């Protein structure tokens, strides 16, 4: 008898399966912050990818300067054969690009988490 009473008190939940419905995504983005939230997310994502690809491009420039100096965006960089001081310039640019990519990825993560908190 106790089991029958418990079943009558509790309603059975329905569970959906498959892909998340579009209305759920629309609701989430609206409560997360709407267009400003989505725009900020897009800006951080694009900036991160630009800096990440910048590191890849920089490595190609770096290897091109194995024995001859190069000029990138109006800045002159010595050949790698000029010693450790020359290598330091290349490493500084690489580290700057990598840190900027990391900062954008971190900010994008914080942005998404803050949107999720607003939704909850």
PDB file of C-alpha atoms in Angstrom:
ATOM      1  CA  UNK A   1       0.000   0.000   0.000  1.00  0.00           C
ATOM      2  CA  UNK A   2       2.851   2.388   0.765  1.00  0.00           C
ATOM      3  CA  UNK A   3       4.323   1.832  -2.696  1.00  0.00           C
ATOM      4  CA  UNK A   4       1.023   2.660  -4.360  1.00  0.00           C
ATOM      5  CA  UNK A   5       0.758   5.877  -2.343  1.00  0.00           C
ATOM      6  CA  UNK A   6       4.321   6.872  -3.257  1.00  0.00           C
ATOM      7  CA  UNK A   7       3.664   6.299  -6.959  1.00  0.00           C
ATOM      8  CA  UNK A   8       0.548   8.452  -6.820  1.00  0.00           C
ATOM      9  CA  UNK A   9       2.489  11.291  -5.148  1.00  0.00           C
ATOM     10  CA  UNK A  10       5.336  11.275  -7.618  1.00  0.00           C
ATOM     11  CA  UNK A  11       4.766  12.032 -11.259  1.00  0.00           C
ATOM     12  CA  UNK A  12       6.908  10.295 -13.775  1.00  0.00           C
ATOM     13  CA  UNK A  13       9.230  12.687 -15.624  1.00  0.00           C
ATOM     14  CA  UNK A  14       9.524  12.454 -19.356  1.00  0.00           C
ATOM     15  CA  UNK A  15      12.942  12.354 -20.849  1.00  0.00           C
ATOM     16  CA  UNK A  16      13.727  13.652 -24.277  1.00  0.00           C
ATOM     17  CA  UNK A  17      16.487  12.135 -26.336  1.00  0.00           C
ATOM     18  CA  UNK A  18      18.357  13.281 -29.402  1.00  0.00           C
ATOM     19  CA  UNK A  19      19.605  16.736 -30.274  1.00  0.00           C
ATOM     20  CA  UNK A  20      18.761  19.761 -28.187  1.00  0.00           C
ATOM     21  CA  UNK A  21      15.788  21.586 -29.603  1.00  0.00           C
ATOM     22  CA  UNK A  22      16.379  25.001 -31.196  1.00  0.00           C
ATOM     23  CA  UNK A  23      14.018  26.691 -28.727  1.00  0.00           C
ATOM     24  CA  UNK A  24      16.317  25.630 -25.866  1.00  0.00           C
ATOM     25  CA  UNK A  25      19.353  27.207 -27.549  1.00  0.00           C
ATOM     26  CA  UNK A  26      17.396  30.379 -28.328  1.00  0.00           C
ATOM     27  CA  UNK A  27      16.235  30.629 -24.723  1.00  0.00           C
ATOM     28  CA  UNK A  28      19.773  30.037 -23.422  1.00  0.00           C
ATOM     29  CA  UNK A  29      21.287  32.759 -25.611  1.00  0.00           C
ATOM     30  CA  UNK A  30      18.520  35.209 -24.723  1.00  0.00           C
ATOM     31  CA  UNK A  31      19.043  34.706 -20.979  1.00  0.00           C
ATOM     32  CA  UNK A  32      22.841  34.642 -21.360  1.00  0.00           C
ATOM     33  CA  UNK A  33      22.786  38.163 -22.735  1.00  0.00           C
ATOM     34  CA  UNK A  34      21.357  38.066 -26.234  1.00  0.00           C
ATOM     35  CA  UNK A  35      23.127  39.764 -29.108  1.00  0.00           C
ATOM     36  CA  UNK A  36      25.732  41.545 -26.929  1.00  0.00           C
ATOM     37  CA  UNK A  37      26.679  38.200 -25.353  1.00  0.00           C
ATOM     38  CA  UNK A  38      26.921  36.451 -28.711  1.00  0.00           C
ATOM     39  CA  UNK A  39      28.880  39.347 -30.226  1.00  0.00           C
ATOM     40  CA  UNK A  40      31.371  39.337 -27.360  1.00  0.00           C
ATOM     41  CA  UNK A  41      31.766  35.586 -27.682  1.00  0.00           C
ATOM     42  CA  UNK A  42      32.446  35.951 -31.394  1.00  0.00           C
ATOM     43  CA  UNK A  43      34.989  38.744 -30.834  1.00  0.00           C
ATOM     44  CA  UNK A  44      36.964  36.705 -28.292  1.00  0.00           C
ATOM     45  CA  UNK A  45      36.850  33.621 -30.509  1.00  0.00           C
ATOM     46  CA  UNK A  46      38.036  35.466 -33.632  1.00  0.00           C
ATOM     47  CA  UNK A  47      40.779  37.319 -31.728  1.00  0.00           C
ATOM     48  CA  UNK A  48      42.021  34.052 -30.218  1.00  0.00           C
ATOM     49  CA  UNK A  49      42.192  32.393 -33.626  1.00  0.00           C
ATOM     50  CA  UNK A  50      43.966  35.399 -35.192  1.00  0.00           C
ATOM     51  CA  UNK A  51      46.666  35.329 -32.516  1.00  0.00           C
ATOM     52  CA  UNK A  52      46.930  31.524 -32.670  1.00  0.00           C
ATOM     53  CA  UNK A  53      47.378  31.566 -36.442  1.00  0.00           C
ATOM     54  CA  UNK A  54      49.767  34.472 -35.929  1.00  0.00           C
ATOM     55  CA  UNK A  55      52.043  32.173 -33.937  1.00  0.00           C
ATOM     56  CA  UNK A  56      51.991  29.651 -36.793  1.00  0.00           C
ATOM     57  CA  UNK A  57      52.731  32.358 -39.346  1.00  0.00           C
ATOM     58  CA  UNK A  58      55.491  33.760 -37.142  1.00  0.00           C
ATOM     59  CA  UNK A  59      57.205  30.364 -37.008  1.00  0.00           C
ATOM     60  CA  UNK A  60      57.259  30.326 -40.814  1.00  0.00           C
ATOM     61  CA  UNK A  61      58.864  33.787 -40.858  1.00  0.00           C
ATOM     62  CA  UNK A  62      61.294  32.679 -38.192  1.00  0.00           C
ATOM     63  CA  UNK A  63      62.441  29.699 -40.234  1.00  0.00           C
ATOM     64  CA  UNK A  64      62.746  31.868 -43.363  1.00  0.00           C
ATOM     65  CA  UNK A  65      65.295  33.970 -41.474  1.00  0.00           C
ATOM     66  CA  UNK A  66      67.689  31.076 -40.972  1.00  0.00           C
ATOM     67  CA  UNK A  67      70.557  32.830 -42.725  1.00  0.00           C
ATOM     68  CA  UNK A  68      69.167  36.145 -44.013  1.00  0.00           C
ATOM     69  CA  UNK A  69      67.485  39.034 -42.169  1.00  0.00           C
ATOM     70  CA  UNK A  70      63.766  39.566 -42.789  1.00  0.00           C
ATOM     71  CA  UNK A  71      61.289  42.447 -42.613  1.00  0.00           C
ATOM     72  CA  UNK A  72      57.795  41.801 -41.252  1.00  0.00           C
ATOM     73  CA  UNK A  73      55.196  44.588 -41.176  1.00  0.00           C
ATOM     74  CA  UNK A  74      57.945  47.187 -41.451  1.00  0.00           C
ATOM     75  CA  UNK A  75      60.052  45.733 -38.623  1.00  0.00           C
ATOM     76  CA  UNK A  76      63.511  44.390 -39.392  1.00  0.00           C
ATOM     77  CA  UNK A  77      64.651  41.172 -37.764  1.00  0.00           C
ATOM     78  CA  UNK A  78      68.237  39.916 -37.966  1.00  0.00           C
ATOM     79  CA  UNK A  79      69.266  36.562 -39.358  1.00  0.00           C
ATOM     80  CA  UNK A  80      69.263  33.718 -36.850  1.00  0.00           C
ATOM     81  CA  UNK A  81      72.976  33.247 -37.451  1.00  0.00           C
ATOM     82  CA  UNK A  82      73.604  36.574 -35.670  1.00  0.00           C
ATOM     83  CA  UNK A  83      73.548  34.813 -32.289  1.00  0.00           C
ATOM     84  CA  UNK A  84      71.341  34.500 -29.246  1.00  0.00           C
ATOM     85  CA  UNK A  85      70.390  38.173 -29.291  1.00  0.00           C
ATOM     86  CA  UNK A  86      68.806  37.689 -32.700  1.00  0.00           C
ATOM     87  CA  UNK A  87      66.927  34.628 -31.437  1.00  0.00           C
ATOM     88  CA  UNK A  88      65.570  36.670 -28.525  1.00  0.00           C
ATOM     89  CA  UNK A  89      63.683  39.010 -30.892  1.00  0.00           C
ATOM     90  CA  UNK A  90      61.940  36.091 -32.579  1.00  0.00           C
ATOM     91  CA  UNK A  91      61.123  34.472 -29.242  1.00  0.00           C
ATOM     92  CA  UNK A  92      59.672  37.719 -27.856  1.00  0.00           C
ATOM     93  CA  UNK A  93      57.271  38.092 -30.771  1.00  0.00           C
ATOM     94  CA  UNK A  94      56.285  34.430 -30.567  1.00  0.00           C
ATOM     95  CA  UNK A  95      55.644  34.650 -26.806  1.00  0.00           C
ATOM     96  CA  UNK A  96      53.626  37.848 -27.227  1.00  0.00           C
ATOM     97  CA  UNK A  97      51.372  36.242 -29.847  1.00  0.00           C
ATOM     98  CA  UNK A  98      50.960  33.075 -27.772  1.00  0.00           C
ATOM     99  CA  UNK A  99      50.128  35.050 -24.605  1.00  0.00           C
ATOM    100  CA  UNK A 100      47.569  37.143 -26.479  1.00  0.00           C
ATOM    101  CA  UNK A 101      45.942  33.964 -27.819  1.00  0.00           C
ATOM    102  CA  UNK A 102      45.901  32.513 -24.306  1.00  0.00           C
ATOM    103  CA  UNK A 103      44.385  35.696 -22.868  1.00  0.00           C
ATOM    104  CA  UNK A 104      41.619  35.684 -25.481  1.00  0.00           C
ATOM    105  CA  UNK A 105      40.859  31.993 -24.823  1.00  0.00           C
ATOM    106  CA  UNK A 106      40.706  32.694 -21.085  1.00  0.00           C
ATOM    107  CA  UNK A 107      38.415  35.700 -21.575  1.00  0.00           C
ATOM    108  CA  UNK A 108      36.176  33.669 -23.904  1.00  0.00           C
ATOM    109  CA  UNK A 109      35.885  30.980 -21.232  1.00  0.00           C
ATOM    110  CA  UNK A 110      35.027  33.551 -18.556  1.00  0.00           C
ATOM    111  CA  UNK A 111      32.493  35.110 -20.941  1.00  0.00           C
ATOM    112  CA  UNK A 112      30.757  31.762 -21.528  1.00  0.00           C
ATOM    113  CA  UNK A 113      30.712  30.883 -17.829  1.00  0.00           C
ATOM    114  CA  UNK A 114      29.236  34.281 -16.924  1.00  0.00           C
ATOM    115  CA  UNK A 115      26.527  33.766 -19.554  1.00  0.00           C
ATOM    116  CA  UNK A 116      25.787  30.335 -18.114  1.00  0.00           C
ATOM    117  CA  UNK A 117      25.518  31.803 -14.626  1.00  0.00           C
ATOM    118  CA  UNK A 118      23.038  34.393 -15.861  1.00  0.00           C
ATOM    119  CA  UNK A 119      20.958  31.571 -17.384  1.00  0.00           C
ATOM    120  CA  UNK A 120      20.785  29.542 -14.208  1.00  0.00           C
TER     121      UNK A 120
END
